């Protein structure tokens, strides 16, 4: 268990004419804390206040035993040991990738091996001689991540770093951010409005709306709560820890999960981080409610590879004639979104034993 001395205390307020941010959080000093919520909810304002970039921010900020801000003192942004990466990378356009990295590295006096390590981990060696305007969006974001990390920050702050990228570029860079989460050895604050990114990266989750924290806690606990607005979104689902048991020649993964054995397809695009699908690797799998169908008996004459025994816990009415079924699959939560007609046709009621079915190609890993 992390020591309480590693905790991060955030009690900050920012008052504007039409918006007021006020948070009171104790965050773990390890792992990745994701701040999730709708646009305009205060996510980026909170990150900027932590970084010292909001001059009107008032309150207290203690990071791993060090005071960055309180009623007596306030460290300016350049004295807060943060590495900050925004949606737009703001690389220096007249410098090469190598010079961009060395610019901040020299100022902090970090050892040379730190610079070399992050160039290797983020696969930047082939890009060092190039200038930012010749790079793809994903390449620029990798350079921005390395630029922040070579300064050896005590806290890495990422403000929607993937939101400006298309789906292919996001898929390309997510494994690198997972590697940072695993290898950097520092806490990460990750602002996003993407459930996929939260599911892949977050250890701790803060839901922020209207400048206020609505829920905060361990990421999987929050993601899998059926009483929160997230459970009503079109992409609602559950997230489970999984372990890779095997991978076949076509990229089909066999996963051990709390709900039972599941089959899923790995990333279609091979990457330097394809080892994340090696046997024994731990990962997360997200099962969206709209991809789960229900049956009264198990069918063997079907293309569906994932068929799990489950007990129906609750039925909740949704708009548009839909119903959300909350299930217990061997002790693991599961959601299924079905039509009201299906409920009537199958005569579903809480307590019934059912089979939950989901396509392998629909699972998100």
PDB file of N, CA and C in Angstrom, residues 21 23 25 27 32-38 41-44 46-47 50 155 158-160 188-194 198 202 204-209 213:
ATOM      1  N   UNK A  21     -14.543  26.990 -10.122  1.00  0.00           N
ATOM      2  CA  UNK A  21     -13.969  25.674  -9.835  1.00  0.00           C
ATOM      3  C   UNK A  21     -13.643  25.596  -8.357  1.00  0.00           C
ATOM      4  N   UNK A  23     -12.369  22.374  -5.765  1.00  0.00           N
ATOM      5  CA  UNK A  23     -12.131  20.947  -5.549  1.00  0.00           C
ATOM      6  C   UNK A  23     -11.414  20.738  -4.226  1.00  0.00           C
ATOM      7  N   UNK A  25      -9.515  17.364  -2.888  1.00  0.00           N
ATOM      8  CA  UNK A  25      -9.169  15.989  -3.238  1.00  0.00           C
ATOM      9  C   UNK A  25      -7.908  15.543  -2.521  1.00  0.00           C
ATOM     10  N   UNK A  27      -5.296  12.701  -3.536  1.00  0.00           N
ATOM     11  CA  UNK A  27      -4.990  11.796  -4.638  1.00  0.00           C
ATOM     12  C   UNK A  27      -3.807  10.908  -4.267  1.00  0.00           C
ATOM     13  N   UNK A  32      -1.790   6.549 -12.116  1.00  0.00           N
ATOM     14  CA  UNK A  32      -2.418   7.559 -12.968  1.00  0.00           C
ATOM     15  C   UNK A  32      -3.796   7.914 -12.440  1.00  0.00           C
ATOM     16  N   UNK A  33      -3.996   9.196 -12.163  1.00  0.00           N
ATOM     17  CA  UNK A  33      -5.312   9.713 -11.811  1.00  0.00           C
ATOM     18  C   UNK A  33      -5.904  10.365 -13.051  1.00  0.00           C
ATOM     19  N   UNK A  34      -7.041   9.870 -13.510  1.00  0.00           N
ATOM     20  CA  UNK A  34      -7.730  10.471 -14.645  1.00  0.00           C
ATOM     21  C   UNK A  34      -8.800  11.417 -14.134  1.00  0.00           C
ATOM     22  N   UNK A  35      -8.876  12.592 -14.757  1.00  0.00           N
ATOM     23  CA  UNK A  35      -9.948  13.549 -14.476  1.00  0.00           C
ATOM     24  C   UNK A  35     -10.852  13.540 -15.693  1.00  0.00           C
ATOM     25  N   UNK A  36     -12.091  13.119 -15.487  1.00  0.00           N
ATOM     26  CA  UNK A  36     -13.019  12.862 -16.585  1.00  0.00           C
ATOM     27  C   UNK A  36     -14.280  13.688 -16.397  1.00  0.00           C
ATOM     28  N   UNK A  37     -14.815  14.175 -17.495  1.00  0.00           N
ATOM     29  CA  UNK A  37     -16.064  14.914 -17.409  1.00  0.00           C
ATOM     30  C   UNK A  37     -16.345  15.643 -18.707  1.00  0.00           C
ATOM     31  N   UNK A  38     -17.506  16.280 -18.808  1.00  0.00           N
ATOM     32  CA  UNK A  38     -17.889  16.966 -20.040  1.00  0.00           C
ATOM     33  C   UNK A  38     -17.047  18.205 -20.293  1.00  0.00           C
ATOM     34  N   UNK A  41     -16.320  21.529 -17.906  1.00  0.00           N
ATOM     35  CA  UNK A  41     -16.529  21.136 -16.512  1.00  0.00           C
ATOM     36  C   UNK A  41     -15.432  21.562 -15.570  1.00  0.00           C
ATOM     37  N   UNK A  42     -14.312  22.027 -16.120  1.00  0.00           N
ATOM     38  CA  UNK A  42     -13.235  22.501 -15.259  1.00  0.00           C
ATOM     39  C   UNK A  42     -11.996  21.631 -15.249  1.00  0.00           C
ATOM     40  N   UNK A  43     -11.939  20.619 -16.110  1.00  0.00           N
ATOM     41  CA  UNK A  43     -10.812  19.688 -16.089  1.00  0.00           C
ATOM     42  C   UNK A  43      -9.486  20.392 -16.386  1.00  0.00           C
ATOM     43  N   UNK A  44      -9.444  21.124 -17.487  1.00  0.00           N
ATOM     44  CA  UNK A  44      -8.202  21.795 -17.867  1.00  0.00           C
ATOM     45  C   UNK A  44      -7.859  22.924 -16.900  1.00  0.00           C
ATOM     46  N   UNK A  46      -8.434  22.898 -13.713  1.00  0.00           N
ATOM     47  CA  UNK A  46      -7.828  22.242 -12.557  1.00  0.00           C
ATOM     48  C   UNK A  46      -6.363  21.916 -12.839  1.00  0.00           C
ATOM     49  N   UNK A  47      -6.079  21.345 -14.001  1.00  0.00           N
ATOM     50  CA  UNK A  47      -4.697  21.001 -14.340  1.00  0.00           C
ATOM     51  C   UNK A  47      -3.822  22.252 -14.376  1.00  0.00           C
ATOM     52  N   UNK A  50      -3.020  23.445 -10.902  1.00  0.00           N
ATOM     53  CA  UNK A  50      -1.983  22.606 -10.285  1.00  0.00           C
ATOM     54  C   UNK A  50      -0.604  22.987 -10.814  1.00  0.00           C
ATOM     55  N   UNK A 155       5.657  15.243 -11.002  1.00  0.00           N
ATOM     56  CA  UNK A 155       4.262  14.981 -11.340  1.00  0.00           C
ATOM     57  C   UNK A 155       4.088  15.291 -12.823  1.00  0.00           C
ATOM     58  N   UNK A 158      -1.033  15.687 -17.994  1.00  0.00           N
ATOM     59  CA  UNK A 158      -1.382  15.497 -19.403  1.00  0.00           C
ATOM     60  C   UNK A 158      -2.801  16.009 -19.636  1.00  0.00           C
ATOM     61  N   UNK A 159      -2.929  17.042 -20.471  1.00  0.00           N
ATOM     62  CA  UNK A 159      -4.217  17.680 -20.722  1.00  0.00           C
ATOM     63  C   UNK A 159      -4.757  17.251 -22.082  1.00  0.00           C
ATOM     64  N   UNK A 160      -5.599  16.225 -22.084  1.00  0.00           N
ATOM     65  CA  UNK A 160      -6.205  15.682 -23.303  1.00  0.00           C
ATOM     66  C   UNK A 160      -5.156  15.516 -24.411  1.00  0.00           C
ATOM     67  N   UNK A 188       0.812  10.509 -12.367  1.00  0.00           N
ATOM     68  CA  UNK A 188       0.351  11.139 -13.607  1.00  0.00           C
ATOM     69  C   UNK A 188      -1.064  11.644 -13.398  1.00  0.00           C
ATOM     70  N   UNK A 189      -1.327  12.887 -13.788  1.00  0.00           N
ATOM     71  CA  UNK A 189      -2.686  13.422 -13.821  1.00  0.00           C
ATOM     72  C   UNK A 189      -3.093  13.497 -15.288  1.00  0.00           C
ATOM     73  N   UNK A 190      -4.152  12.790 -15.641  1.00  0.00           N
ATOM     74  CA  UNK A 190      -4.523  12.634 -17.051  1.00  0.00           C
ATOM     75  C   UNK A 190      -5.936  13.175 -17.259  1.00  0.00           C
ATOM     76  N   UNK A 191      -6.032  14.318 -17.922  1.00  0.00           N
ATOM     77  CA  UNK A 191      -7.333  14.932 -18.215  1.00  0.00           C
ATOM     78  C   UNK A 191      -7.847  14.390 -19.543  1.00  0.00           C
ATOM     79  N   UNK A 192      -9.096  13.941 -19.557  1.00  0.00           N
ATOM     80  CA  UNK A 192      -9.654  13.364 -20.786  1.00  0.00           C
ATOM     81  C   UNK A 192     -11.175  13.384 -20.741  1.00  0.00           C
ATOM     82  N   UNK A 193     -11.792  13.289 -21.928  1.00  0.00           N
ATOM     83  CA  UNK A 193     -13.232  13.041 -22.001  1.00  0.00           C
ATOM     84  C   UNK A 193     -13.492  11.722 -22.701  1.00  0.00           C
ATOM     85  N   UNK A 194     -12.456  10.855 -22.800  1.00  0.00           N
ATOM     86  CA  UNK A 194     -12.566   9.568 -23.478  1.00  0.00           C
ATOM     87  C   UNK A 194     -12.646   8.432 -22.465  1.00  0.00           C
ATOM     88  N   UNK A 198      -9.643   6.373 -20.199  1.00  0.00           N
ATOM     89  CA  UNK A 198      -9.789   6.121 -18.765  1.00  0.00           C
ATOM     90  C   UNK A 198      -9.658   4.625 -18.484  1.00  0.00           C
ATOM     91  N   UNK A 202      -6.305   4.589 -16.311  1.00  0.00           N
ATOM     92  CA  UNK A 202      -6.533   5.170 -14.982  1.00  0.00           C
ATOM     93  C   UNK A 202      -6.435   4.137 -13.865  1.00  0.00           C
ATOM     94  N   UNK A 204      -6.875   5.702 -10.650  1.00  0.00           N
ATOM     95  CA  UNK A 204      -7.780   6.471  -9.793  1.00  0.00           C
ATOM     96  C   UNK A 204      -8.587   7.374 -10.723  1.00  0.00           C
ATOM     97  N   UNK A 205      -9.842   7.599 -10.407  1.00  0.00           N
ATOM     98  CA  UNK A 205     -10.708   8.360 -11.312  1.00  0.00           C
ATOM     99  C   UNK A 205     -11.452   9.444 -10.552  1.00  0.00           C
ATOM    100  N   UNK A 206     -11.402  10.654 -11.118  1.00  0.00           N
ATOM    101  CA  UNK A 206     -12.136  11.795 -10.583  1.00  0.00           C
ATOM    102  C   UNK A 206     -13.141  12.236 -11.637  1.00  0.00           C
ATOM    103  N   UNK A 207     -14.409  12.270 -11.284  1.00  0.00           N
ATOM    104  CA  UNK A 207     -15.441  12.789 -12.176  1.00  0.00           C
ATOM    105  C   UNK A 207     -15.691  14.241 -11.801  1.00  0.00           C
ATOM    106  N   UNK A 208     -15.544  15.125 -12.796  1.00  0.00           N
ATOM    107  CA  UNK A 208     -15.649  16.566 -12.554  1.00  0.00           C
ATOM    108  C   UNK A 208     -16.703  17.146 -13.474  1.00  0.00           C
ATOM    109  N   UNK A 209     -17.637  17.862 -12.887  1.00  0.00           N
ATOM    110  CA  UNK A 209     -18.706  18.477 -13.682  1.00  0.00           C
ATOM    111  C   UNK A 209     -19.122  19.786 -13.030  1.00  0.00           C
ATOM    112  N   UNK A 213     -16.311  18.191  -7.969  1.00  0.00           N
ATOM    113  CA  UNK A 213     -16.065  16.756  -8.010  1.00  0.00           C
ATOM    114  C   UNK A 213     -17.352  16.039  -7.631  1.00  0.00           C
TER     115      UNK A 213
END
